[in-house]
Structures are given as C-alpha cells and as structure tokens.
Tab-separated table of C-alpha atoms in Angstrom:
chain	number	residue	atom	x	y	z
F	1	MET	CA	-10.852	-6.725	1.654
F	2	ASP	CA	-9.352	-9.251	-0.733
F	3	PRO	CA	-10.884	-12.660	0.083
F	4	LEU	CA	-7.435	-14.237	-0.268
F	5	ASN	CA	-6.307	-12.219	2.737
F	6	GLU	CA	-9.160	-13.567	4.865
F	7	THR	CA	-7.425	-16.779	5.837
F	8	TRP	CA	-6.605	-16.869	9.502
F	9	GLY	CA	-9.080	-14.278	10.746
F	10	GLN	CA	-11.518	-17.179	10.959
F	11	PHE	CA	-9.092	-18.528	13.528
F	12	ALA	CA	-10.152	-15.660	15.757
F	13	GLY	CA	-13.796	-15.812	14.824
F	14	THR	CA	-13.728	-12.476	13.017
F	15	GLU	CA	-14.934	-13.257	9.530
F	16	LEU	CA	-17.792	-11.066	8.393
F	17	THR	CA	-20.655	-11.235	5.960
F	18	ASN	CA	-21.772	-8.250	3.880
F	19	SER	CA	-24.388	-7.341	6.495
F	20	SER	CA	-21.903	-7.333	9.373
F	21	ALA	CA	-21.473	-3.642	10.015
F	22	PRO	CA	-21.570	-2.045	13.465
F	23	GLY	CA	-24.979	-0.686	14.224
F	24	GLY	CA	-26.516	-2.537	11.308
F	25	VAL	CA	-25.964	-6.197	11.983
F	26	ALA	CA	-28.822	-8.384	10.915
F	27	PHE	CA	-29.657	-10.607	13.850
F	28	ASP	CA	-29.546	-14.363	13.448
F	29	ALA	CA	-29.584	-17.223	15.924
F	30	SER	CA	-25.872	-17.940	15.505
F	31	MET	CA	-25.068	-14.585	17.128
F	32	VAL	CA	-26.448	-16.006	20.376
F	33	VAL	CA	-25.860	-19.741	19.994
F	34	ILE	CA	-22.197	-19.589	18.946
F	35	PRO	CA	-21.083	-17.238	21.772
F	36	SER	CA	-23.033	-19.380	24.257
F	37	ILE	CA	-21.146	-22.477	23.108
F	38	TYR	CA	-17.903	-20.527	23.407
F	39	ALA	CA	-18.807	-19.619	26.993
F	40	LEU	CA	-19.490	-23.262	27.874
F	41	VAL	CA	-16.239	-24.401	26.256
F	42	CYS	CA	-14.317	-21.684	28.099
F	43	CYS	CA	-15.749	-22.582	31.514
F	44	LEU	CA	-15.084	-26.301	31.078
F	45	GLY	CA	-11.617	-25.690	29.669
F	46	VAL	CA	-10.451	-23.242	32.316
F	47	LEU	CA	-11.732	-25.324	35.244
F	48	GLY	CA	-10.649	-28.687	33.846
F	49	ASN	CA	-7.135	-27.683	32.879
F	50	ALA	CA	-6.686	-25.783	36.146
F	51	MET	CA	-7.496	-29.009	38.005
F	52	VAL	CA	-4.970	-30.969	35.920
F	53	ILE	CA	-2.276	-28.363	36.603
F	54	TYR	CA	-3.093	-28.336	40.331
F	55	VAL	CA	-2.988	-32.128	40.672
F	56	ILE	CA	0.313	-32.553	38.844
F	57	LEU	CA	2.019	-29.661	40.645
F	58	GLY	CA	0.485	-30.445	44.027
F	59	TYR	CA	1.449	-34.101	44.386
F	60	ALA	CA	5.067	-35.254	44.271
F	61	LYS	CA	4.190	-38.731	42.975
F	62	MET	CA	2.562	-37.143	39.915
F	63	LYS	CA	5.799	-35.551	38.691
F	64	THR	CA	6.710	-38.300	36.225
F	65	ALA	CA	8.043	-37.579	32.741
F	66	THR	CA	4.687	-38.408	31.146
F	67	ASN	CA	2.767	-36.208	33.560
F	68	ILE	CA	5.171	-33.313	32.972
F	69	TYR	CA	4.338	-33.543	29.269
F	70	ILE	CA	0.630	-33.645	30.166
F	71	LEU	CA	1.201	-30.603	32.396
F	72	ASN	CA	2.674	-28.731	29.437
F	73	LEU	CA	-0.340	-29.668	27.319
F	74	ALA	CA	-2.692	-28.491	30.084
F	75	VAL	CA	-0.855	-25.154	30.326
F	76	ALA	CA	-1.135	-24.702	26.554
F	77	ASP	CA	-4.844	-25.561	26.675
F	78	GLU	CA	-5.391	-23.181	29.602
F	79	LEU	CA	-3.727	-20.302	27.743
F	80	PHE	CA	-5.708	-21.219	24.637
F	81	MET	CA	-8.886	-20.678	26.651
F	82	LEU	CA	-7.856	-17.113	27.564
F	83	SER	CA	-8.598	-15.935	24.041
F	84	VAL	CA	-12.097	-17.435	23.994
F	85	PRO	CA	-13.842	-14.370	25.541
F	86	PHE	CA	-12.412	-12.179	22.768
F	87	VAL	CA	-13.457	-14.684	20.104
F	88	ALA	CA	-16.948	-15.035	21.579
F	89	THR	CA	-17.426	-11.268	21.739
F	90	SER	CA	-16.261	-10.888	18.147
F	91	ALA	CA	-18.648	-13.636	17.037
F	92	ALA	CA	-21.559	-11.948	18.816
F	93	LEU	CA	-20.829	-8.414	17.561
F	94	ARG	CA	-19.681	-9.495	14.082
F	95	HIS	CA	-16.697	-7.151	14.282
F	96	TRP	CA	-13.474	-6.731	16.296
F	97	PRO	CA	-13.833	-4.061	19.030
F	98	PHE	CA	-10.536	-4.604	20.893
F	99	GLY	CA	-8.029	-2.730	18.734
F	100	ALA	CA	-4.961	-3.663	16.699
F	101	LEU	CA	-2.693	-4.571	19.634
F	102	MET	CA	-5.158	-7.080	21.088
F	103	CYS	CA	-5.764	-8.448	17.598
F	104	ARG	CA	-2.075	-9.269	17.228
F	105	LEU	CA	-1.864	-10.609	20.776
F	106	VAL	CA	-4.939	-12.849	20.541
F	107	LEU	CA	-3.996	-14.288	17.152
F	108	SER	CA	-0.426	-14.889	18.347
F	109	VAL	CA	-1.551	-16.580	21.576
F	110	ASP	CA	-3.999	-18.725	19.626
F	111	GLY	CA	-1.307	-19.704	17.158
F	112	ILE	CA	1.446	-20.547	19.622
F	113	ASN	CA	-0.857	-22.623	21.797
F	114	MET	CA	-2.338	-24.464	18.827
F	115	PHE	CA	1.133	-25.532	17.692
F	116	THR	CA	2.261	-26.223	21.259
F	117	SER	CA	-0.699	-28.572	21.749
F	118	ILE	CA	0.071	-30.697	18.688
F	119	TYR	CA	3.785	-30.761	19.498
F	120	CYS	CA	3.014	-31.777	23.102
F	121	LEU	CA	0.920	-34.666	21.797
F	122	THR	CA	3.752	-35.673	19.478
F	123	VAL	CA	6.214	-35.673	22.374
F	124	LEU	CA	3.742	-37.680	24.473
F	125	SER	CA	3.454	-40.230	21.679
F	126	VAL	CA	7.236	-40.560	21.422
F	127	ASP	CA	7.353	-40.920	25.216
F	128	ARG	CA	4.834	-43.775	25.007
F	129	TYR	CA	6.879	-45.387	22.218
F	130	ILE	CA	10.046	-45.323	24.332
F	131	ALA	CA	8.231	-46.596	27.441
F	132	VAL	CA	6.583	-49.537	25.672
F	133	VAL	CA	8.993	-50.499	22.894
F	134	HIS	CA	12.291	-49.706	24.643
F	135	PRO	CA	11.570	-50.177	28.371
F	136	VAL	CA	15.226	-50.845	29.247
F	137	LYS	CA	16.435	-47.603	27.679
F	138	ALA	CA	13.429	-45.671	28.972
F	139	ALA	CA	15.041	-44.861	32.320
F	140	SER	CA	17.743	-42.836	30.580
F	141	TYR	CA	15.379	-40.710	28.493
F	142	ARG	CA	12.201	-40.544	30.566
F	143	ARG	CA	13.440	-38.400	33.438
F	144	PRO	CA	11.573	-35.318	34.726
F	145	SER	CA	14.594	-33.108	33.993
F	146	VAL	CA	14.644	-34.269	30.373
F	147	ALA	CA	10.881	-33.714	30.089
F	148	LYS	CA	11.193	-30.128	31.360
F	149	THR	CA	13.924	-29.351	28.827
F	150	ILE	CA	11.854	-30.805	25.988
F	151	ASN	CA	8.834	-28.753	27.087
F	152	VAL	CA	10.886	-25.552	26.848
F	153	LEU	CA	12.071	-26.544	23.373
F	154	VAL	CA	8.455	-27.180	22.333
F	155	TRP	CA	7.474	-23.617	23.271
F	156	VAL	CA	10.505	-22.154	21.485
F	157	LEU	CA	9.693	-24.145	18.340
F	158	SER	CA	6.054	-23.049	18.458
F	159	LEU	CA	7.081	-19.405	18.815
F	160	LEU	CA	9.333	-19.661	15.763
F	161	VAL	CA	6.611	-21.348	13.705
F	162	ILE	CA	4.011	-18.644	14.414
F	163	LEU	CA	6.262	-15.660	13.608
F	164	PRO	CA	4.223	-14.943	10.431
F	165	ILE	CA	1.162	-14.440	12.649
F	166	VAL	CA	3.053	-12.050	14.943
F	167	ILE	CA	4.291	-10.041	11.955
F	168	PHE	CA	1.150	-9.824	9.808
F	169	ALA	CA	-1.749	-9.797	12.320
F	170	ASP	CA	-3.576	-6.462	12.250
F	171	THR	CA	-6.990	-4.843	11.995
F	172	VAL	CA	-8.597	-3.391	8.882
F	173	ARG	CA	-11.895	-1.634	8.237
F	174	THR	CA	-14.224	-3.183	5.669
F	175	PRO	CA	-16.304	-1.146	3.180
F	176	GLU	CA	-19.317	-1.792	5.441
F	177	GLY	CA	-17.534	-0.008	8.311
F	178	ALA	CA	-16.743	-3.049	10.455
F	179	VAL	CA	-13.291	-3.615	11.931
F	180	VAL	CA	-11.797	-7.025	11.159
F	181	CYS	CA	-8.920	-8.736	12.966
F	182	ASN	CA	-7.007	-10.719	10.385
F	183	LEU	CA	-3.671	-11.555	8.790
F	184	LEU	CA	-2.925	-8.891	6.211
F	185	TRP	CA	-0.598	-10.467	3.670
F	186	PRO	CA	1.554	-8.382	1.294
F	187	GLY	CA	0.545	-10.519	-1.712
F	188	THR	CA	-2.406	-12.598	-2.887
F	189	GLY	CA	-0.508	-15.895	-2.912
F	190	TRP	CA	0.697	-15.661	0.674
F	191	SER	CA	-2.552	-16.897	2.213
F	192	LYS	CA	-2.426	-20.193	0.314
F	193	VAL	CA	1.203	-20.721	1.280
F	194	PHE	CA	0.389	-19.985	4.916
F	195	VAL	CA	-2.508	-22.455	5.059
F	196	LEU	CA	-0.299	-25.192	3.592
F	197	TYR	CA	2.515	-24.168	5.952
F	198	THR	CA	0.319	-24.443	9.042
F	199	PHE	CA	-1.312	-27.655	7.847
F	200	LEU	CA	2.053	-29.355	7.274
F	201	LEU	CA	3.859	-28.119	10.403
F	202	GLY	CA	0.823	-27.917	12.664
F	203	PHE	CA	-0.997	-31.108	11.741
F	204	LEU	CA	0.154	-33.458	8.978
F	205	LEU	CA	3.813	-34.035	9.932
F	206	PRO	CA	3.109	-34.377	13.691
F	207	ALA	CA	0.146	-36.667	12.897
F	208	LEU	CA	2.341	-38.922	10.754
F	209	ALA	CA	4.939	-39.094	13.535
F	210	MET	CA	2.264	-40.046	16.072
F	211	PHE	CA	0.752	-42.617	13.722
F	212	LEU	CA	4.170	-44.255	13.297
F	213	CYS	CA	4.719	-44.319	17.072
F	214	TYR	CA	1.415	-46.074	17.730
F	215	CYS	CA	1.908	-48.560	14.899
F	216	LEU	CA	5.205	-49.570	16.516
F	217	ILE	CA	3.572	-49.667	19.959
F	218	VAL	CA	0.745	-51.934	18.773
F	219	ALA	CA	3.231	-54.216	17.021
F	220	LYS	CA	5.294	-54.467	20.209
F	221	MET	CA	2.259	-55.214	22.363
F	222	ARG	CA	1.110	-57.975	20.035
F	223	SER	CA	4.557	-59.562	19.841
F	224	VAL	CA	4.953	-59.875	23.609
F	225	ALA	CA	1.339	-60.298	24.715
F	226	LEU	CA	1.713	-64.055	25.094
F	227	ARG	CA	4.715	-63.853	27.379
F	228	ALA	CA	3.863	-64.999	30.875
F	229	GLY	CA	3.191	-62.122	33.219
F	230	TRP	CA	3.854	-59.383	30.661
F	231	LEU	CA	0.355	-57.985	30.792
F	232	GLN	CA	0.449	-57.793	34.572
F	233	ARG	CA	3.822	-56.069	34.615
F	234	ARG	CA	2.998	-53.635	31.834
F	235	ARG	CA	-0.643	-52.940	32.687
F	236	SER	CA	0.107	-49.402	33.822
F	237	GLU	CA	2.019	-48.573	30.633
F	238	LYS	CA	-0.807	-50.012	28.544
F	239	ARG	CA	-3.403	-47.886	30.351
F	240	ILE	CA	-1.361	-44.695	29.953
F	241	THR	CA	-0.743	-45.473	26.292
F	242	ARG	CA	-4.475	-45.966	25.724
F	243	MET	CA	-5.168	-42.591	27.346
F	244	VAL	CA	-2.630	-40.765	25.170
F	245	MET	CA	-3.943	-42.487	22.032
F	246	LEU	CA	-7.479	-41.371	22.894
F	247	VAL	CA	-6.304	-37.787	23.421
F	248	VAL	CA	-4.608	-37.872	20.007
F	249	VAL	CA	-7.740	-39.249	18.299
F	250	VAL	CA	-9.936	-36.561	19.864
F	251	PHE	CA	-7.420	-33.903	18.829
F	252	ALA	CA	-7.626	-35.099	15.225
F	253	ALA	CA	-11.438	-35.163	15.330
F	254	CYS	CA	-11.527	-31.576	16.596
F	255	TRP	CA	-8.928	-30.110	14.239
F	256	VAL	CA	-9.422	-31.920	10.911
F	257	PRO	CA	-12.668	-29.981	10.167
F	258	PHE	CA	-10.847	-26.704	10.889
F	259	TYR	CA	-8.118	-27.446	8.364
F	260	VAL	CA	-10.617	-28.724	5.791
F	261	VAL	CA	-12.531	-25.436	6.009
F	262	GLN	CA	-9.279	-23.468	5.741
F	263	MET	CA	-8.321	-25.393	2.591
F	264	VAL	CA	-11.763	-24.881	1.057
F	265	ASN	CA	-11.629	-21.185	1.934
F	266	VAL	CA	-8.394	-20.416	0.064
F	267	PHE	CA	-8.441	-22.999	-2.735
F	268	LEU	CA	-12.143	-23.221	-3.651
F	269	CYS	CA	-14.650	-20.740	-2.235
F	270	PRO	CA	-15.507	-19.120	1.114
F	271	PRO	CA	-17.607	-21.573	3.172
F	272	ASP	CA	-20.802	-20.733	5.000
F	273	PRO	CA	-19.963	-18.347	7.904
F	274	THR	CA	-21.935	-20.432	10.401
F	275	LEU	CA	-20.027	-23.561	9.367
F	276	SER	CA	-16.764	-21.668	9.793
F	277	GLN	CA	-17.780	-20.624	13.295
F	278	LEU	CA	-18.763	-24.168	14.224
F	279	VAL	CA	-15.414	-25.664	13.212
F	280	ILE	CA	-13.628	-22.906	15.144
F	281	VAL	CA	-15.698	-23.752	18.231
F	282	LEU	CA	-14.850	-27.427	17.722
F	283	SER	CA	-11.125	-26.649	17.643
F	284	TYR	CA	-11.419	-24.718	20.907
F	285	ALA	CA	-13.493	-27.529	22.416
F	286	ASN	CA	-10.490	-29.831	22.143
F	287	SER	CA	-8.748	-27.880	24.893
F	288	SER	CA	-11.683	-28.445	27.243
F	289	ALA	CA	-12.039	-32.124	26.295
F	290	ASN	CA	-8.563	-33.235	27.377
F	291	PRO	CA	-9.149	-32.938	31.160
F	292	ILE	CA	-12.364	-34.946	30.766
F	293	LEU	CA	-10.441	-37.673	28.936
F	294	TYR	CA	-7.825	-37.793	31.685
F	295	GLY	CA	-10.579	-38.242	34.258
F	296	PHE	CA	-12.328	-41.088	32.442
F	297	VAL	CA	-9.241	-43.037	31.362
F	298	SER	CA	-6.606	-42.440	34.042
F	299	ASP	CA	-7.001	-43.740	37.588
F	300	ASN	CA	-4.851	-40.854	38.849
C-alpha cells in the first residue's frame, strides 16, 4: 500500500511492518507490552469516567453548567474507551481481524470522540473565562439549559468534521497477506491535507482559543487580587479554573506527540512502529487521566 495512504490507520493501531503477516508475525515484546498498557488504560478510563457520569447525573447539586460540560467530556472519553479493545487486539495480532464495517465504525468513533474532547475543553475554557472575567453576565450564559444546547452543537460539529473518516475508512490487504484498517485516499496528496486539516481543527485552533481564555483569566485574577475579600468570594471559581487548566495541559501533553508523529509520517519518513504505538497509547491515556484529575483537584 502507498505509504502516503497510511496516515490515520495509526490512529487505530493498525500500522504494519513488512513482517506483519497473519501466521508469520515475528514476535517482539511490544506485541505483549503495548496491548497490556491498552488494557490498563481501558480499565481505568471506563471505571473513572463511569464514576464521573454517575456522580453528575446522580446528584442534583452537581448539575451546574460547568459540570454539564464535564459530563459531556466524560461521555466522550467513555465512548473513546470502547474502541480500545479493538485497537489492542490489532496491536497484538499486527493485523485487523474485525472486517471492513467495524474498521469504519471504530475509526469514526475514535475520530468523533477525539474532536468532541478538544471542543469540550474549549467550551469549558470559555465557560471559565465568562465565570471569572464577566461574573455579572455569567448568570445569563452559564445556565444548565444553555450548556446542554452547546453540548449537542459540539457533537454535531464533531460529526461534520470527521466526515472524511466516515467516507474513506476501509480495509485493504497488504502484499504480505495482512488486512489493514486505514483511510484509503483517492490521491497521494490527500493524506497530507487530512493531517493538516485535523491538526488545525482538532488541536491548533482550539488550543489557541483556550490559551487566549486563560491569558485573560490570569490577567483578571491579578488585577483584582488585592481587592478586599475577593479571594474569599471567588475561591470556588479559582479552584474550578485551576482544575480545567490542568485538564487542558494534560490533554496537550497527551496529544502533541501524536500529532508530531503524524506530521513526521506524511512529511518526512515513517517513524518507528513502536514509537507510533506508544504515542497512540498516550493519546488514549488522556481519556483515563481526566477522572483522576477531577478527583485530585476538585473537592466534589
């Protein structure tokens, strides 16, 4: 298969080396270690996000605008974890045994939840900006009904953004006889365009928006910190803002390596397969890290 078409298959852990043929796979430690890490990430992610969803839905006092955004992020992370068993199996077998339909479904679910996660974090950052910088106007915009509507719009936007994945995801058999789940582009230049497209819409632009929000938040906090009683009155907002900022930083730490490897793959040369697998695992690990961050930072 044309290496330029092997862009997003790494997203599903299906990239192959020349020795990766069914029945003739050369064993190496990564075939055990990587799936084991996937299993750990999946267990932590499923349990942790399920607890977040249960707490927010189960307690009336938790249904604030901010928590509804966090609920949406937890749902996206939980769905993201559902594809991990398929990815882990593919990584262990070094081929895709689940057929073309599951290939399209898994890649599409991965894509929509990846974009939903970053857009949820962007919305959370804007929510923090409104709460801290414009506290008087916040009551008008930070209502649970508004948050629910925005969450729906986030999912619709994510679905529109990942339409190329839905259209072009398919399986193909390599010369070595292995089945690969990948995005099969109609032309050689499409893969480069798609990587730039996902990087801009799925990382860079949302990251710039979040960076701007937190710059304005920090400036506001510094300008009013000396006012008598402000810290006492706004302590809760400050704590929530710190939690969201930490979640954003961890998200960046988990996803920047993924995008770097994608860029190297299409613009320079294919990276080491083990390195590719590790950055994929790291991107999945973000979805299991968020509930842990909530537990350490938030009193609730």
